[in-house]
Amino acid sequence: MGRFDTERKELIELLRSKGITDENVLTAMMKVERHLFVDQMFINRAYEDNALPIGSEQTISQPYTVAFMTQALRPKKEMKVLEIGTGSGYQAAVLATIGCRVFTIERHLSLLNSARKLFDVQQLRVAAKGGDGTVGWSEHAPYDAIIVTAGAPSIPDALVNQLNEGGRLAIPVGNKEAQQLIVGTKISGKLQTEVIDGFKFVPLIGKNGWN
Ligand code: SAH
């Protein structure tokens, strides 16, 4: 048994009790060691169902939010997924552990660099770059799923354009204080969406985001 295995198992049971049902997601979150992705100052709180500071005024998302958004993408092995907002790298690690081919973009280079180190050490299949993710990553498009882990003022067209037919999008949209999670499928070139209330993210800053 590794350090925190019991705490992690309890977190997975909590996620189940909160309605997460996708076994691929739950199994991956049982494998990924969240305590390696948080600031060592907060290591003993890594398996609480809360967001935690990761530096540069950013946060690692709450585990329930990661589970909910990941499940919303309907992730499968070999799916190509673009993430905007690498942050700690935890969300990307969960997707890579499911078997997705992950591309992720982060605007804070210090966060990008620490996340990259974690991907390397853990031999996770994640391509990470620095820059403004609101324009997407056209070189690797189209994607089967796109996940935005920061709150946007609206859905950037550039991201919808880089999504495959039938592809899934999860993006929080709202003002800077609170957002709704928009989950969509691209059908005949257009996004069909559903809206889920009650999410709070750090702002998405960039050309197609906040100033
Ligand atoms: N997915 C992350 C959550 C990080 S919080 C995790 O698992 O830890 C959201 C991140 O989005 C922050 O690190 C922030 O710097 C980044 N971000 C905000 N706007 C961005 C943009 N336009 N392009 C890329 N990253 C952005």
Tab-separated table of C-alpha atoms and ligand atoms in Angstrom:
chain	number	residue	atom	x	y	z
A	1	MET	CA	0.000	0.000	0.000
A	2	GLY	CA	1.267	3.453	-0.909
A	3	ARG	CA	0.987	6.615	1.119
A	4	PHE	CA	-2.587	8.034	1.059
A	5	ASP	CA	-4.092	4.918	-0.615
A	6	THR	CA	-6.803	4.773	2.043
A	7	GLU	CA	-7.602	8.477	1.719
A	8	ARG	CA	-7.776	8.154	-2.067
A	9	LYS	CA	-10.094	5.171	-1.850
A	10	GLU	CA	-12.391	7.141	0.458
A	11	LEU	CA	-12.406	10.030	-2.006
A	12	ILE	CA	-13.463	7.681	-4.820
A	13	GLU	CA	-16.313	6.368	-2.655
A	14	LEU	CA	-17.344	9.978	-1.982
A	15	LEU	CA	-17.372	10.700	-5.741
A	16	ARG	CA	-19.549	7.625	-6.261
A	17	SER	CA	-21.952	8.822	-3.567
A	18	LYS	CA	-22.106	12.216	-5.291
A	19	GLY	CA	-23.268	10.523	-8.498
A	20	ILE	CA	-20.137	9.778	-10.553
A	21	THR	CA	-20.778	6.459	-12.327
A	22	ASP	CA	-18.194	6.133	-15.138
A	23	GLU	CA	-15.896	3.315	-13.992
A	24	ASN	CA	-13.114	4.481	-16.370
A	25	VAL	CA	-13.104	7.819	-14.556
A	26	LEU	CA	-13.287	6.331	-11.055
A	27	THR	CA	-10.526	3.794	-11.806
A	28	ALA	CA	-8.238	6.486	-13.225
A	29	MET	CA	-8.846	8.753	-10.226
A	30	MET	CA	-8.028	5.804	-7.964
A	31	LYS	CA	-4.691	5.478	-9.789
A	32	VAL	CA	-3.585	9.107	-10.112
A	33	GLU	CA	-1.890	10.309	-6.923
A	34	ARG	CA	-3.404	13.749	-6.410
A	35	HIS	CA	-1.000	14.462	-3.546
A	36	LEU	CA	1.843	14.678	-6.104
A	37	PHE	CA	0.000	17.485	-7.930
A	38	VAL	CA	-0.676	19.769	-4.949
A	39	ASP	CA	1.694	22.124	-3.159
A	40	GLN	CA	3.568	20.096	-0.512
A	41	MET	CA	2.169	22.570	2.040
A	42	PHE	CA	-1.291	21.075	1.391
A	43	ILE	CA	-0.284	17.436	0.960
A	44	ASN	CA	-2.413	16.282	3.897
A	45	ARG	CA	-5.468	17.901	2.309
A	46	ALA	CA	-4.934	16.399	-1.161
A	47	TYR	CA	-7.820	13.931	-0.790
A	48	GLU	CA	-10.384	16.366	0.530
A	49	ASP	CA	-13.013	17.195	-2.085
A	50	ASN	CA	-11.822	20.783	-2.449
A	51	ALA	CA	-9.869	23.010	-4.818
A	52	LEU	CA	-6.407	23.961	-3.488
A	53	PRO	CA	-3.943	26.744	-4.384
A	54	ILE	CA	-1.115	25.756	-6.788
A	55	GLY	CA	0.678	29.116	-7.078
A	56	SER	CA	0.399	31.920	-9.681
A	57	GLU	CA	-3.058	32.631	-8.128
A	58	GLN	CA	-4.426	29.425	-9.665
A	59	THR	CA	-6.032	26.303	-8.183
A	60	ILE	CA	-6.154	22.575	-8.792
A	61	SER	CA	-9.864	21.885	-9.391
A	62	GLN	CA	-12.043	20.125	-6.840
A	63	PRO	CA	-11.959	16.324	-7.394
A	64	TYR	CA	-15.748	16.206	-7.918
A	65	THR	CA	-15.427	18.838	-10.666
A	66	VAL	CA	-12.622	16.863	-12.351
A	67	ALA	CA	-14.686	13.672	-12.143
A	68	PHE	CA	-17.858	15.361	-13.413
A	69	MET	CA	-16.165	17.095	-16.354
A	70	THR	CA	-14.151	14.027	-17.308
A	71	GLN	CA	-17.282	11.872	-17.237
A	72	ALA	CA	-19.077	14.473	-19.372
A	73	LEU	CA	-16.470	13.965	-22.126
A	74	ARG	CA	-17.358	10.231	-22.274
A	75	PRO	CA	-13.652	9.422	-22.414
A	76	LYS	CA	-12.345	6.253	-24.058
A	77	LYS	CA	-8.929	4.835	-24.858
A	78	GLU	CA	-7.151	6.506	-27.794
A	79	MET	CA	-9.526	9.494	-27.851
A	80	LYS	CA	-7.717	12.715	-28.717
A	81	VAL	CA	-8.434	15.294	-26.022
A	82	LEU	CA	-7.446	18.965	-25.833
A	83	GLU	CA	-7.340	20.592	-22.405
A	84	ILE	CA	-7.141	24.355	-21.903
A	85	GLY	CA	-5.603	25.212	-18.519
A	86	THR	CA	-3.028	22.564	-17.534
A	87	GLY	CA	-2.574	24.052	-14.059
A	88	SER	CA	-1.162	21.340	-11.806
A	89	GLY	CA	-1.482	18.711	-14.549
A	90	TYR	CA	-3.915	16.599	-12.512
A	91	GLN	CA	-6.844	16.702	-14.951
A	92	ALA	CA	-4.533	15.852	-17.864
A	93	ALA	CA	-3.059	12.958	-15.835
A	94	VAL	CA	-6.559	11.548	-15.207
A	95	LEU	CA	-7.365	11.681	-18.934
A	96	ALA	CA	-4.005	10.128	-19.887
A	97	THR	CA	-4.530	7.360	-17.309
A	98	ILE	CA	-7.852	6.525	-18.969
A	99	GLY	CA	-5.805	6.052	-22.160
A	100	CYS	CA	-6.635	9.287	-23.969
A	101	ARG	CA	-4.029	11.085	-26.076
A	102	VAL	CA	-3.888	14.389	-24.258
A	103	PHE	CA	-2.853	17.817	-25.542
A	104	THR	CA	-2.848	20.577	-22.946
A	105	ILE	CA	-2.112	24.313	-22.935
A	106	GLU	CA	-1.169	26.555	-19.987
A	107	ARG	CA	-0.450	30.287	-20.000
A	108	HIS	CA	1.626	30.302	-16.769
A	109	LEU	CA	4.992	28.839	-17.710
A	110	SER	CA	5.973	28.002	-14.126
A	111	LEU	CA	2.845	25.827	-13.800
A	112	LEU	CA	3.466	24.328	-17.240
A	113	ASN	CA	6.997	23.335	-16.264
A	114	SER	CA	6.026	21.648	-13.005
A	115	ALA	CA	3.206	19.784	-14.749
A	116	ARG	CA	5.565	18.615	-17.498
A	117	LYS	CA	7.948	17.180	-14.903
A	118	LEU	CA	5.101	15.192	-13.362
A	119	PHE	CA	4.022	13.875	-16.798
A	120	ASP	CA	7.616	12.777	-17.513
A	121	VAL	CA	8.248	11.080	-14.173
A	122	GLN	CA	4.899	9.280	-14.359
A	123	GLN	CA	5.379	8.439	-18.066
A	124	LEU	CA	2.016	9.897	-18.990
A	125	ARG	CA	1.111	10.435	-22.630
A	126	VAL	CA	0.562	14.200	-22.489
A	127	ALA	CA	1.810	16.862	-24.910
A	128	ALA	CA	1.914	20.205	-23.099
A	129	LYS	CA	2.663	23.685	-24.428
A	130	GLY	CA	2.702	27.215	-23.129
A	131	GLY	CA	0.433	29.875	-24.580
A	132	ASP	CA	-3.127	31.073	-25.007
A	133	GLY	CA	-5.450	28.089	-25.210
A	134	THR	CA	-8.481	30.155	-26.225
A	135	VAL	CA	-7.277	29.838	-29.836
A	136	GLY	CA	-6.933	26.054	-29.481
A	137	TRP	CA	-4.008	24.021	-30.833
A	138	SER	CA	-4.652	23.769	-34.567
A	139	GLU	CA	-1.623	21.568	-35.401
A	140	HIS	CA	-3.231	18.554	-33.720
A	141	ALA	CA	-6.893	19.291	-34.515
A	142	PRO	CA	-9.501	17.894	-34.800
A	143	TYR	CA	-10.065	16.564	-31.276
A	144	ASP	CA	-12.617	14.039	-30.037
A	145	ALA	CA	-13.085	16.116	-26.908
A	146	ILE	CA	-12.107	19.547	-25.589
A	147	ILE	CA	-12.130	20.443	-21.900
A	148	VAL	CA	-11.672	23.994	-20.644
A	149	THR	CA	-10.751	24.158	-16.947
A	150	ALA	CA	-11.054	27.943	-16.528
A	151	GLY	CA	-14.193	30.107	-16.643
A	152	ALA	CA	-14.911	31.734	-20.022
A	153	PRO	CA	-17.131	34.721	-20.916
A	154	SER	CA	-18.452	32.706	-23.908
A	155	ILE	CA	-17.656	29.595	-25.958
A	156	PRO	CA	-14.689	30.360	-28.263
A	157	ASP	CA	-15.564	29.509	-31.905
A	158	ALA	CA	-11.951	28.449	-32.422
A	159	LEU	CA	-12.498	25.549	-30.026
A	160	VAL	CA	-15.742	24.406	-31.652
A	161	ASN	CA	-13.956	24.532	-35.019
A	162	GLN	CA	-11.232	22.225	-33.734
A	163	LEU	CA	-13.738	19.637	-32.497
A	164	ASN	CA	-14.538	16.474	-34.495
A	165	GLU	CA	-18.089	15.710	-35.630
A	166	GLY	CA	-19.644	13.933	-32.632
A	167	GLY	CA	-16.939	15.413	-30.403
A	168	ARG	CA	-17.629	16.513	-26.820
A	169	LEU	CA	-16.923	19.899	-25.248
A	170	ALA	CA	-16.999	20.838	-21.558
A	171	ILE	CA	-16.514	24.519	-20.699
A	172	PRO	CA	-17.551	26.714	-17.767
A	173	VAL	CA	-19.192	29.921	-19.018
A	174	GLY	CA	-20.348	32.887	-16.971
A	175	ASN	CA	-18.979	35.932	-15.206
A	176	LYS	CA	-15.776	35.976	-13.166
A	177	GLU	CA	-17.544	35.018	-9.921
A	178	ALA	CA	-19.668	32.053	-10.995
A	179	GLN	CA	-20.194	29.939	-14.071
A	180	GLN	CA	-22.469	27.310	-15.534
A	181	LEU	CA	-20.867	24.244	-16.997
A	182	ILE	CA	-21.769	23.881	-20.657
A	183	VAL	CA	-21.472	20.365	-22.014
A	184	GLY	CA	-21.924	19.986	-25.740
A	185	THR	CA	-21.741	17.566	-28.655
A	186	LYS	CA	-20.870	18.762	-32.143
A	187	ILE	CA	-23.638	17.588	-34.459
A	188	SER	CA	-23.696	18.549	-38.151
A	189	GLY	CA	-21.112	21.211	-37.399
A	190	LYS	CA	-23.175	22.806	-34.613
A	191	LEU	CA	-22.901	22.497	-30.863
A	192	GLN	CA	-25.875	20.899	-29.065
A	193	THR	CA	-25.568	21.857	-25.434
A	194	GLU	CA	-26.813	21.157	-21.946
A	195	VAL	CA	-26.174	23.429	-18.986
A	196	ILE	CA	-25.311	22.451	-15.432
A	197	ASP	CA	-25.354	25.038	-12.631
A	198	GLY	CA	-23.074	25.689	-9.728
A	199	PHE	CA	-19.434	25.700	-10.768
A	200	LYS	CA	-16.643	28.102	-9.888
A	201	PHE	CA	-13.380	28.375	-11.806
A	202	VAL	CA	-10.487	30.800	-12.118
A	203	PRO	CA	-10.885	33.059	-15.187
A	204	LEU	CA	-9.896	31.990	-18.709
A	205	ILE	CA	-7.616	34.798	-19.869
A	206	GLY	CA	-6.803	35.278	-23.546
A	207	LYS	CA	-7.825	36.397	-27.015
A	208	ASN	CA	-11.202	34.616	-26.844
A	209	GLY	CA	-11.483	34.816	-23.052
A	210	TRP	CA	-11.209	37.604	-20.460
A	211	ASN	CA	-8.688	40.449	-20.968
B	1	SAH	N1	-6.833	21.561	-15.006
B	1	SAH	C1	-6.113	22.163	-13.926
B	1	SAH	C2	-6.904	23.305	-13.308
B	1	SAH	C3	-6.108	24.546	-13.296
B	1	SAH	S1	-6.967	26.050	-13.021
B	1	SAH	C4	-5.662	21.149	-12.907
B	1	SAH	O1	-6.018	19.958	-13.050
B	1	SAH	O2	-4.930	21.485	-11.985
B	1	SAH	C5	-7.061	26.714	-14.653
B	1	SAH	C6	-5.759	27.006	-15.341
B	1	SAH	O3	-6.069	27.647	-16.567
B	1	SAH	C7	-4.821	27.959	-14.611
B	1	SAH	O4	-3.585	27.337	-14.397
B	1	SAH	C8	-4.677	29.152	-15.569
B	1	SAH	O5	-3.388	29.715	-15.579
B	1	SAH	C9	-5.014	28.508	-16.908
B	1	SAH	N2	-5.464	29.422	-17.954
B	1	SAH	C10	-6.293	30.489	-17.865
B	1	SAH	N3	-6.490	31.030	-19.091
B	1	SAH	C11	-5.764	30.283	-19.966
B	1	SAH	C12	-5.561	30.340	-21.385
B	1	SAH	N4	-6.146	31.266	-22.164
B	1	SAH	N5	-4.762	29.408	-21.953
B	1	SAH	C13	-4.159	28.459	-21.202
B	1	SAH	N6	-4.315	28.357	-19.868
B	1	SAH	C14	-5.111	29.257	-19.256
